[in-house]
mmCIF file of C-alpha atoms and ligand atoms in Angstrom:
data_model
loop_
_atom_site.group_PDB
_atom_site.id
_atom_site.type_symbol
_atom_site.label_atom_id
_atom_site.label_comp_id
_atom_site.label_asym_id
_atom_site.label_seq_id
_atom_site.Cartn_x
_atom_site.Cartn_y
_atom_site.Cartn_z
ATOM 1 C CA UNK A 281 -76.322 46.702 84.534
ATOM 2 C CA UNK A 282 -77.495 48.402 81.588
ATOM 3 C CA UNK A 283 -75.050 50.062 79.216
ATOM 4 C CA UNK A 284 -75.509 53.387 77.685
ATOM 5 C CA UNK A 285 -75.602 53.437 73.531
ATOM 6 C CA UNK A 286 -77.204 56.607 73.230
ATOM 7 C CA UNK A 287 -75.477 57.882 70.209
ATOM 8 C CA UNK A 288 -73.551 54.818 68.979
ATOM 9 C CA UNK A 289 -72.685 53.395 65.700
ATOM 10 C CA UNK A 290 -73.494 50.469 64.880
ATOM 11 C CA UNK A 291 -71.478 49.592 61.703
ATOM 12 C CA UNK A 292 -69.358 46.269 62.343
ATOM 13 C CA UNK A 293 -70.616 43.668 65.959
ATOM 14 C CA UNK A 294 -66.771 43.279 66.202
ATOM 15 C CA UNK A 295 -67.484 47.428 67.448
ATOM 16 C CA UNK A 296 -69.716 45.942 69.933
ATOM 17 C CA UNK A 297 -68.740 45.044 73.395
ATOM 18 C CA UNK A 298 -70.610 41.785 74.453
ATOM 19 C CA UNK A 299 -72.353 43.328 76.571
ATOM 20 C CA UNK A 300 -73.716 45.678 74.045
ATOM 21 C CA UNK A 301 -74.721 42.637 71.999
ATOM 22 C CA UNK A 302 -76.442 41.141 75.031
ATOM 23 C CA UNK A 303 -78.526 44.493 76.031
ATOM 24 C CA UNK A 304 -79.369 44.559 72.063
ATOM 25 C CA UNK A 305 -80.697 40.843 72.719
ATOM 26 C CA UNK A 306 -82.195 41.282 76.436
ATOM 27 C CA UNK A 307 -84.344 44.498 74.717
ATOM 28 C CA UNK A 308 -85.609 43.521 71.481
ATOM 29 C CA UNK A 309 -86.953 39.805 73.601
ATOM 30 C CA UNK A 310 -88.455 43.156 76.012
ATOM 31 C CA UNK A 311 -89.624 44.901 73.018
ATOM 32 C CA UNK A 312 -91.329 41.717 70.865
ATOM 33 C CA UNK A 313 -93.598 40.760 74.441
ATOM 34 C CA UNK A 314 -94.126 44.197 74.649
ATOM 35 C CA UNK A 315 -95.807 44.118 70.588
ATOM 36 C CA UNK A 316 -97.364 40.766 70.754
ATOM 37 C CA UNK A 317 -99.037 42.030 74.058
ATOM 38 C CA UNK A 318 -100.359 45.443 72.336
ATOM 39 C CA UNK A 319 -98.300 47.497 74.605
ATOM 40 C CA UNK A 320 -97.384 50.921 73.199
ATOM 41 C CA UNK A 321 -93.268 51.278 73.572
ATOM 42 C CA UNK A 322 -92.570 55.391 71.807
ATOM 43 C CA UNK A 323 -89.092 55.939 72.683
ATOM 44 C CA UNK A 324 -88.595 57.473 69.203
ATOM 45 C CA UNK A 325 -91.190 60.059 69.462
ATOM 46 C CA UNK A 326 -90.427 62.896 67.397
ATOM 47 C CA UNK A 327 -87.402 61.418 65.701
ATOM 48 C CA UNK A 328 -86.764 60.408 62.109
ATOM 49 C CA UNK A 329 -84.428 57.695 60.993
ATOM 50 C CA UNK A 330 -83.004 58.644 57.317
ATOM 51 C CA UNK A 331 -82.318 55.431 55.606
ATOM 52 C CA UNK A 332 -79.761 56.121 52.296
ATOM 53 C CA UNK A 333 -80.326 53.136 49.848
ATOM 54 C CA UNK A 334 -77.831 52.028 46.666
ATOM 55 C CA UNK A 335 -78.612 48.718 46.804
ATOM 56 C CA UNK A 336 -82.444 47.207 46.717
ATOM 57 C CA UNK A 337 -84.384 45.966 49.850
ATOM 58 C CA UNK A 338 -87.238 44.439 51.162
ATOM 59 C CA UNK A 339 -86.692 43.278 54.577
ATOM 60 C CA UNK A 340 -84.589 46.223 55.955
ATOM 61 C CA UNK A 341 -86.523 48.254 54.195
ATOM 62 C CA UNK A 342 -89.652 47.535 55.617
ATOM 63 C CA UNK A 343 -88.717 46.763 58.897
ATOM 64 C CA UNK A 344 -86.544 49.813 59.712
ATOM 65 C CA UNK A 345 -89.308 51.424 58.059
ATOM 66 C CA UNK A 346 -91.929 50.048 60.134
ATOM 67 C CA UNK A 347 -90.028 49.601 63.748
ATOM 68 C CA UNK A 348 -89.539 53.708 63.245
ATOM 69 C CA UNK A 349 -93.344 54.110 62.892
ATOM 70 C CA UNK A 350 -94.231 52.257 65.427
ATOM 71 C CA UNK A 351 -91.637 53.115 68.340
ATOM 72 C CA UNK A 352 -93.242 56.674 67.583
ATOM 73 C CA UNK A 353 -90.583 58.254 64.796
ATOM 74 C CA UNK A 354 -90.721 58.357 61.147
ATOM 75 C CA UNK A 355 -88.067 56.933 58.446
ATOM 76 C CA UNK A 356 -87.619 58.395 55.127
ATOM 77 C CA UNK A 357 -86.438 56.667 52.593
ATOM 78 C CA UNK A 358 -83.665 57.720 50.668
ATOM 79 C CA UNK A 359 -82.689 56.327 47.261
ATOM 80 C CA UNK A 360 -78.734 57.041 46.566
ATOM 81 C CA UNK A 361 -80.295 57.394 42.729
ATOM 82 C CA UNK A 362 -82.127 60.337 44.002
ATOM 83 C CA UNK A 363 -79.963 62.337 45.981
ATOM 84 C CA UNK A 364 -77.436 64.547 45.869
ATOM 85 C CA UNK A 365 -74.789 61.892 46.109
ATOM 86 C CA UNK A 366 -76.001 60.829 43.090
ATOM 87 C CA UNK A 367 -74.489 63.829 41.523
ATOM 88 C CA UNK A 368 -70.977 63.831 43.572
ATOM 89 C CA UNK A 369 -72.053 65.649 46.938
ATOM 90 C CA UNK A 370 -69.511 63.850 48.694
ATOM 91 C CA UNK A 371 -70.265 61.648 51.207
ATOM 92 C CA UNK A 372 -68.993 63.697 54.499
ATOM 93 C CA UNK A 373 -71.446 66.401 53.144
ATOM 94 C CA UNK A 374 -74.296 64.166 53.065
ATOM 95 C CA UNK A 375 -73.241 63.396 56.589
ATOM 96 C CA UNK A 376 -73.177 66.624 57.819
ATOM 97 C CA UNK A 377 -76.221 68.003 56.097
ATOM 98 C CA UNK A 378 -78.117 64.902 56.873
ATOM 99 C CA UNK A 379 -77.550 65.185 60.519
ATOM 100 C CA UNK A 380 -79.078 68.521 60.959
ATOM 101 C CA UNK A 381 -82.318 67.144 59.935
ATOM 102 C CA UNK A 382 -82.419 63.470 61.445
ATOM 103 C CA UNK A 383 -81.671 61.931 64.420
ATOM 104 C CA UNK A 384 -80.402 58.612 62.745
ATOM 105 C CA UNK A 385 -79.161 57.530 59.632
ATOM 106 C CA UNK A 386 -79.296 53.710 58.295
ATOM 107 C CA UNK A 387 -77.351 53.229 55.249
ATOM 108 C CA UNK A 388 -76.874 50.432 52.638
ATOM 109 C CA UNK A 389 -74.484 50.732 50.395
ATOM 110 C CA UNK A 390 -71.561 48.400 48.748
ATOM 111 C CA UNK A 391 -68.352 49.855 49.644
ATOM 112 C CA UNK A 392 -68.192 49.338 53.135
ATOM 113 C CA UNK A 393 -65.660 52.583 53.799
ATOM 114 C CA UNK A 394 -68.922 54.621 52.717
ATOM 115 C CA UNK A 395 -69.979 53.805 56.053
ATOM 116 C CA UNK A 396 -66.851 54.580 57.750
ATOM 117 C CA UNK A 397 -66.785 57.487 56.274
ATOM 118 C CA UNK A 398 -70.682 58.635 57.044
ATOM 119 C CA UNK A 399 -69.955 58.156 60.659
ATOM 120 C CA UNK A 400 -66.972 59.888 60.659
ATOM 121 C CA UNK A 401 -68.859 63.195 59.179
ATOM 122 C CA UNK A 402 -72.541 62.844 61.165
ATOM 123 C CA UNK A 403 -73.256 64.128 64.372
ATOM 124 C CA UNK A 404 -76.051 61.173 64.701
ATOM 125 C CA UNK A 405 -75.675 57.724 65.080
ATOM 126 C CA UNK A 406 -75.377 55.825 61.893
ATOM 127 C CA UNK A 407 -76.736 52.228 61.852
ATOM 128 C CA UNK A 408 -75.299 49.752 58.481
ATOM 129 C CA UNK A 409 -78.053 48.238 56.711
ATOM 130 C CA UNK A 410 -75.616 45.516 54.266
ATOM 131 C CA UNK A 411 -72.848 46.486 52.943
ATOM 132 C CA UNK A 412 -70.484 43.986 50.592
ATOM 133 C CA UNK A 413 -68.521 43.655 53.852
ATOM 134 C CA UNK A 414 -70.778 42.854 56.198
ATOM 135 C CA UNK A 415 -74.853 42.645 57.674
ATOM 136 C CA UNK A 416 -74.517 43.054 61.417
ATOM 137 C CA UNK A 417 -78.390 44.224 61.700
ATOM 138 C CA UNK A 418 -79.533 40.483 60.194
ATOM 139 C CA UNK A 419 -76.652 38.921 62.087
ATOM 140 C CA UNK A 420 -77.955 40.231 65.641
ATOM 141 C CA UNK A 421 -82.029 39.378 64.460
ATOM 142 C CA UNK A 422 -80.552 36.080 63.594
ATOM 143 C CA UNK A 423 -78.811 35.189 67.247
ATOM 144 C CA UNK A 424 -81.788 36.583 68.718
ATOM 145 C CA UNK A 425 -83.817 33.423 66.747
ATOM 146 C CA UNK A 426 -81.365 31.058 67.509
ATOM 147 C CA UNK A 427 -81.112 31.985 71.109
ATOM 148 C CA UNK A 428 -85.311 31.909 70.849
ATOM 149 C CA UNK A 429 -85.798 28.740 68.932
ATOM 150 C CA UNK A 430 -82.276 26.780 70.572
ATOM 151 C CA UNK A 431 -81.329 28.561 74.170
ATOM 152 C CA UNK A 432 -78.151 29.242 75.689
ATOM 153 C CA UNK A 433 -76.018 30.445 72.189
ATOM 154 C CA UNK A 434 -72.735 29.370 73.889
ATOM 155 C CA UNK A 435 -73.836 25.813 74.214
ATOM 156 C CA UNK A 436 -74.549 25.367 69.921
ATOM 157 C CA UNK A 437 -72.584 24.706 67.139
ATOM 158 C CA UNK A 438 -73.745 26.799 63.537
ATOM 159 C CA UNK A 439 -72.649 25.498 59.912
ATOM 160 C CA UNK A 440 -72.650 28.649 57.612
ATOM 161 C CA UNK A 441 -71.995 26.450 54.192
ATOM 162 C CA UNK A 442 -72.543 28.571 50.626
ATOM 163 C CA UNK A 443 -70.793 31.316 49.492
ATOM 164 C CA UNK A 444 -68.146 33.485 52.003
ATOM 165 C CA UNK A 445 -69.647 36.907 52.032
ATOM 166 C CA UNK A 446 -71.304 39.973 54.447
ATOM 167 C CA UNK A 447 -73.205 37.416 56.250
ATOM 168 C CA UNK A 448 -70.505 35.278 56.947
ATOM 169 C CA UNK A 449 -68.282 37.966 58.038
ATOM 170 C CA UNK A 450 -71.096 39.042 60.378
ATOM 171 C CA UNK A 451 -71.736 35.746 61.931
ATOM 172 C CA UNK A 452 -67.683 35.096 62.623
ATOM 173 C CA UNK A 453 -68.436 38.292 64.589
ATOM 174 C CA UNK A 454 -71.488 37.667 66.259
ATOM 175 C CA UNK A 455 -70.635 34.342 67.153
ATOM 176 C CA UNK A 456 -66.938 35.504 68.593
ATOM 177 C CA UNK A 457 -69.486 37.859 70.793
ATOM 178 C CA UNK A 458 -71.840 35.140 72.271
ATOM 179 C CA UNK A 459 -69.732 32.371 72.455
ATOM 180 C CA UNK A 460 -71.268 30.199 70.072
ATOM 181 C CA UNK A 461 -69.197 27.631 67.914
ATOM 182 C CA UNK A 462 -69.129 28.413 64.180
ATOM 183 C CA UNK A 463 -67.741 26.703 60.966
ATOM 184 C CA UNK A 464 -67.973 28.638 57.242
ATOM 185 C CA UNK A 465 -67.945 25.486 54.498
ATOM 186 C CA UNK A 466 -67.332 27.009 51.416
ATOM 187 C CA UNK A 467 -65.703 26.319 47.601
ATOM 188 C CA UNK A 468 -62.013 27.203 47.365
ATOM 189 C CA UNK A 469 -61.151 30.742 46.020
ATOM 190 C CA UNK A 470 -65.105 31.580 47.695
ATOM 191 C CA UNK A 471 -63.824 31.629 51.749
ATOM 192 C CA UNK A 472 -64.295 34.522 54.070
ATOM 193 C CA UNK A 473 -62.115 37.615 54.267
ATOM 194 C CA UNK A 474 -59.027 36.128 56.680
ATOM 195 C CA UNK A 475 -58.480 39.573 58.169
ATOM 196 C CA UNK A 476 -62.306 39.366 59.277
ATOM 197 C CA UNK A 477 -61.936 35.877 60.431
ATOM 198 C CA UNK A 478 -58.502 36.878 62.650
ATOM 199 C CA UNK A 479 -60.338 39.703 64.050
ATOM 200 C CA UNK A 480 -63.474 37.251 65.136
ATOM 201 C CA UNK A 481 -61.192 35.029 66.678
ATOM 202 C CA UNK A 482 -59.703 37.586 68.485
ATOM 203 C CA UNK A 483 -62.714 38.545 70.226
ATOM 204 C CA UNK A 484 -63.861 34.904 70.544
ATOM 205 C CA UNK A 485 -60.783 34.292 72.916
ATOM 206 C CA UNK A 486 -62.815 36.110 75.333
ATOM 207 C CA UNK A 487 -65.610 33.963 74.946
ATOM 208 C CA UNK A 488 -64.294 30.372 74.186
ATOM 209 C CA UNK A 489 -65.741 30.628 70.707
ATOM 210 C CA UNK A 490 -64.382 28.161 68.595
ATOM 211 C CA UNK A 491 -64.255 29.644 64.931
ATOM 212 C CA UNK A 492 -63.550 27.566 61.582
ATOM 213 C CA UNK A 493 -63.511 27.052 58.218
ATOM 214 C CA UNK A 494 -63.699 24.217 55.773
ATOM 215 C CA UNK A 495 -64.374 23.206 52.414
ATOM 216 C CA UNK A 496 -65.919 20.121 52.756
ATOM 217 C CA UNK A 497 -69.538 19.969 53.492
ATOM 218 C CA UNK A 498 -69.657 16.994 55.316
ATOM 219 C CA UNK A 499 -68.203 19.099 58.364
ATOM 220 C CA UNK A 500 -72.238 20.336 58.783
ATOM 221 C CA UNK A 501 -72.326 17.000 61.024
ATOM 222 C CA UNK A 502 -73.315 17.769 64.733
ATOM 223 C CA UNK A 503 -74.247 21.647 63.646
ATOM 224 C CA UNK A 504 -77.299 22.915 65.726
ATOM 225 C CA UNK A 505 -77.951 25.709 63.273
ATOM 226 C CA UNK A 506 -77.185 25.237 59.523
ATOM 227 C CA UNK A 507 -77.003 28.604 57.676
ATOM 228 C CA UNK A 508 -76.732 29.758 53.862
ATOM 229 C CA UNK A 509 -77.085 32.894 51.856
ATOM 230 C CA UNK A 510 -77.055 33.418 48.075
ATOM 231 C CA UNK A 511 -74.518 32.611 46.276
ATOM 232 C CA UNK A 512 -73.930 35.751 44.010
ATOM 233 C CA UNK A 513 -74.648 38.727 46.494
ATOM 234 C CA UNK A 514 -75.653 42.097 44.993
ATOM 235 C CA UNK A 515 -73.640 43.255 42.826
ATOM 236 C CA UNK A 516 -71.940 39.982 41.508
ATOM 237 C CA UNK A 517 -74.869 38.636 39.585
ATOM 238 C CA UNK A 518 -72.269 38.842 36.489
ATOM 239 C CA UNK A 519 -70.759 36.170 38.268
ATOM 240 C CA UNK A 520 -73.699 33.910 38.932
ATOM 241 C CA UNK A 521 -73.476 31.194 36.502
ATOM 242 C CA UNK A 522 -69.811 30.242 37.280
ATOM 243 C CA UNK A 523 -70.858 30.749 41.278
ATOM 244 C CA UNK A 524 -73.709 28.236 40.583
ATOM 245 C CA UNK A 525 -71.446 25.631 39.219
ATOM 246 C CA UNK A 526 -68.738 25.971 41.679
ATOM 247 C CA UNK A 527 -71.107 25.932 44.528
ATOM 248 C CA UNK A 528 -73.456 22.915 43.714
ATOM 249 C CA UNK A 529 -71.963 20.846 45.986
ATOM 250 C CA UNK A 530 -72.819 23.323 48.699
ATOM 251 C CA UNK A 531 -76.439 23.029 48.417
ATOM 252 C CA UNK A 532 -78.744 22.962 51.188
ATOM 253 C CA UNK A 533 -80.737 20.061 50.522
ATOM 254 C CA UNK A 534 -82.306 17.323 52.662
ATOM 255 C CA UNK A 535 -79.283 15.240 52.099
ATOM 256 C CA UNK A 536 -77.054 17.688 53.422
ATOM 257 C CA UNK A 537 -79.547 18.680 56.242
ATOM 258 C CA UNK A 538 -79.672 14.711 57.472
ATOM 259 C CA UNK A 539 -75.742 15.349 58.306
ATOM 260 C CA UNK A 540 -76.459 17.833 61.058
ATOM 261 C CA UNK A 541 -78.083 17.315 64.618
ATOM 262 C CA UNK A 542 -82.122 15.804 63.675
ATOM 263 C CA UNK A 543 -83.210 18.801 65.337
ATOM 264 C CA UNK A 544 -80.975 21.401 64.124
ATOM 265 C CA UNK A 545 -82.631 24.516 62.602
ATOM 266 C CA UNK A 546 -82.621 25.809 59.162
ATOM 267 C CA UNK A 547 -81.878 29.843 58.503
ATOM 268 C CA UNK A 548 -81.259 32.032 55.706
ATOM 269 C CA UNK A 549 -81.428 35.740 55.654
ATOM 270 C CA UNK A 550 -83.685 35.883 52.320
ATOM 271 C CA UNK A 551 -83.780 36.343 49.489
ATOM 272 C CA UNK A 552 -83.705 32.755 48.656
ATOM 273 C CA UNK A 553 -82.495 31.720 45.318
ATOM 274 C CA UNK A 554 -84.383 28.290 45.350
ATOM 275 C CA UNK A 555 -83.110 25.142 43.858
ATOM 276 C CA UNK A 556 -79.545 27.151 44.099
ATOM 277 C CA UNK A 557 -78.245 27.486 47.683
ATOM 278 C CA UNK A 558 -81.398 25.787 49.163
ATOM 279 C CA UNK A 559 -83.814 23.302 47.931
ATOM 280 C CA UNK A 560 -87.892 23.714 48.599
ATOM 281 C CA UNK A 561 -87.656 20.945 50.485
ATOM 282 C CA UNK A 562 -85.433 22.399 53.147
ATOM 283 C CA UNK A 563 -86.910 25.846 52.989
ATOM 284 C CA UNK A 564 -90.207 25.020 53.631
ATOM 285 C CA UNK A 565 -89.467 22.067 56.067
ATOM 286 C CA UNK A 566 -90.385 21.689 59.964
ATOM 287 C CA UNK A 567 -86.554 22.624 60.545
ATOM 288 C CA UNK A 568 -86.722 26.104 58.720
ATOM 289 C CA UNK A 569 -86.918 28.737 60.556
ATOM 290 C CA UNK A 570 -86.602 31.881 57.772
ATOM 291 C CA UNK A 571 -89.423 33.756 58.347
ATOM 292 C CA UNK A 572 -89.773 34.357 61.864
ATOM 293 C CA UNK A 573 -85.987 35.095 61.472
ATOM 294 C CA UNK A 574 -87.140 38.078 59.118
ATOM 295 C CA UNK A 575 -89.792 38.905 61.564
ATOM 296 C CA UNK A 576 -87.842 39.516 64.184
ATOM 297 C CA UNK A 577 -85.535 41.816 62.061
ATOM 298 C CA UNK A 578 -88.068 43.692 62.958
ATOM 299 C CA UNK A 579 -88.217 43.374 66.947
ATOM 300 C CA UNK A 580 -84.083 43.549 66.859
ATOM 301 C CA UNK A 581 -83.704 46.789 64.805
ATOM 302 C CA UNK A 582 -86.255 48.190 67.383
ATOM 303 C CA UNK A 583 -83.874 47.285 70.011
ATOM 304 C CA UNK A 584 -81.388 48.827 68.120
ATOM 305 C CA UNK A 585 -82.982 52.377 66.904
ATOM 306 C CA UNK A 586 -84.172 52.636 70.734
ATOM 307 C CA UNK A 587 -81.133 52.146 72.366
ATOM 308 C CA UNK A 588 -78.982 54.326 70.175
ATOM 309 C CA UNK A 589 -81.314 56.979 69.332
HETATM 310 N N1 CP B 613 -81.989 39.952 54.574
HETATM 311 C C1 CP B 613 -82.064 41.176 54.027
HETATM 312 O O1 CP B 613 -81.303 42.083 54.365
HETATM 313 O O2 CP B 613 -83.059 41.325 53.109
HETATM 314 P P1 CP B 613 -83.295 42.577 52.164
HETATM 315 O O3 CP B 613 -82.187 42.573 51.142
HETATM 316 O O4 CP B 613 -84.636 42.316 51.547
HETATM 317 O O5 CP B 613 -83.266 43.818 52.985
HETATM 318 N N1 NVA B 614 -75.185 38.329 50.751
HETATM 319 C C1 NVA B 614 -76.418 38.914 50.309
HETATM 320 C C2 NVA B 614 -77.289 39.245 51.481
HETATM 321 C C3 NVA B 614 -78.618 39.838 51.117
HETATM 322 C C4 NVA B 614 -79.430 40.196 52.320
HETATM 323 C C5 NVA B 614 -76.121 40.149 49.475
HETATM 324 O O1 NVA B 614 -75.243 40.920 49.858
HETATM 325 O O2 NVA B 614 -76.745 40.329 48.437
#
């Protein structure tokens, strides 16, 4: 039965029932046959999407941008450097004002309380596009690929190895949600926030999830889906060089790659750094599956803006 999420947040997938996830799934899979088809979908007719930036984009950017345009709305684009905010409007203000005007708000920003705190204060729902916390747009485009590319998510294993960060954080949750097996493989001193990976596991007792974390990056063996993501996130590029050396061993290369499942996919959530967390080699191979996992940021986020606003 179809569940109602007209007017929901959607700032953390540990917020999300499962069945939320799964009707976020079941519509962007309706949504993508209804596009590749040519089939007009307009649910957003007459309604804008503000989308508050701090950090730089391309991907959400475009494709919030873009889904908005074509499901019938319009999304403005709102640089933090240009508004109000800028200037010390506080952020409940921005809220309030910004919800008698739009009829959504995505925001990206680094301090993931911002968020908290925007939703608190609007009176429309307010979607998180990255925050240093977490990613839980990319995180529910991305089980939407694997589920495409690999099936039943319950029945696979995914090796997030790199850095411990938003993404990771986001795929404890969205893996606790579906079912799916996950391990994080990271340095010492560069693992995933605890508190987020106690709360994941707490949902994934519902589902039989089996959630871990290593250092050692042999434990990619029998992984169905190996994952990375930069290694200095936005915001800690004055941390880069010393990330780079810790990290080496981390590397997605085809060494590494030969340790998983011979068929296991290949996914980052872009922007690559190449020849740091992933070689050429592995990002353009067979097994990679990036881009059509930033496509379908796209089809997910369409799923999402439809079903909320
Ligand atoms: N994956 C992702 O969120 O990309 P952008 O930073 O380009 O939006
Ligand atoms: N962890 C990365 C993800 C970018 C989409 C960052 O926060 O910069």
């Amino acid at each position: 039965m179809a569940v109602d999420m007209k007017g929901k947040d959607v700032i953390s997938i540990h917020d999300l029932s499962v069945e939320e996830v799964e009707q976020i799934l079941k519509t962007a899979e309706m949504i993508k046959l209804m596009a590749k088809s040519g089939q007009p979908y307009r649910p957003l007719a007459g309604k804008t999407l503000g989308m508050i930036f701090q950090k730089p984009s391309t991907r959400t950017r475009v494709s919030f941008e873009v889904a908005a345009w074509q499901l019938g709305g319009y999304a403005l684009y709102l640089s933090a450097s240009d508004l109000q905010l800028k200037r010390g409007e506080t952020i409940a203000d921005t809220a309030r004002v910004l919800s008698r005007y739009v009829d959504g708000i995505m925001i990206r920003t680094f301090d993931h309380n911002e968020v908290v705190e925007l939703a608190a204060h609007a009176t429309v729902p307010v979607i998180n596009g990255l925050t240093d916390l977490l990613h839980p747009c990319q995180i529910l485009a991305d089980l939407f690929t694997i589920r495409e590319k690999k099936g039943d998510l319950s029945r696979l294993r995914l090796a997030y190895i790199g850095d411990g960060n938003n993404v990771t954080h986001s795929l404890y949750f969205g893996a606790a949600k579906v079912g799916m097996d996950m391990i994080a493989i990271t340095p010492e001193g560069y693992e995933p926030d605890a508190e987020i990976l106690k709360l994941a596991r707490e949902d994934a007792a519902a589902t039989g999830a089996s959630l871990e974390l290593s250092h050692d990056p042999a434990d990619v063996a029998g992984a169905d889906v190996v994952y990375t993501d930069v290694w200095a996130s936005m915001g800690q590029e004055d941390e880069h060089e010393e990330r780079v050396r810790r990290m080496q061993p981390y590397q997605v290369n085809a060494d590494l790659m030969a340790r998983a499942k011979p068929d296991a996919i290949f996914m980052h959530c872009l922007p690559a750094h190449r020849g740091e967390e992933v070689t050429d080699e592995v990002a353009d191979s067979r097994q990679s599956v990036i881009f059509d996992q930033a496509e379908n940021r796209l089809h997910v986020q369409k799923a999402i803006l439809a079903l909320v606003m």
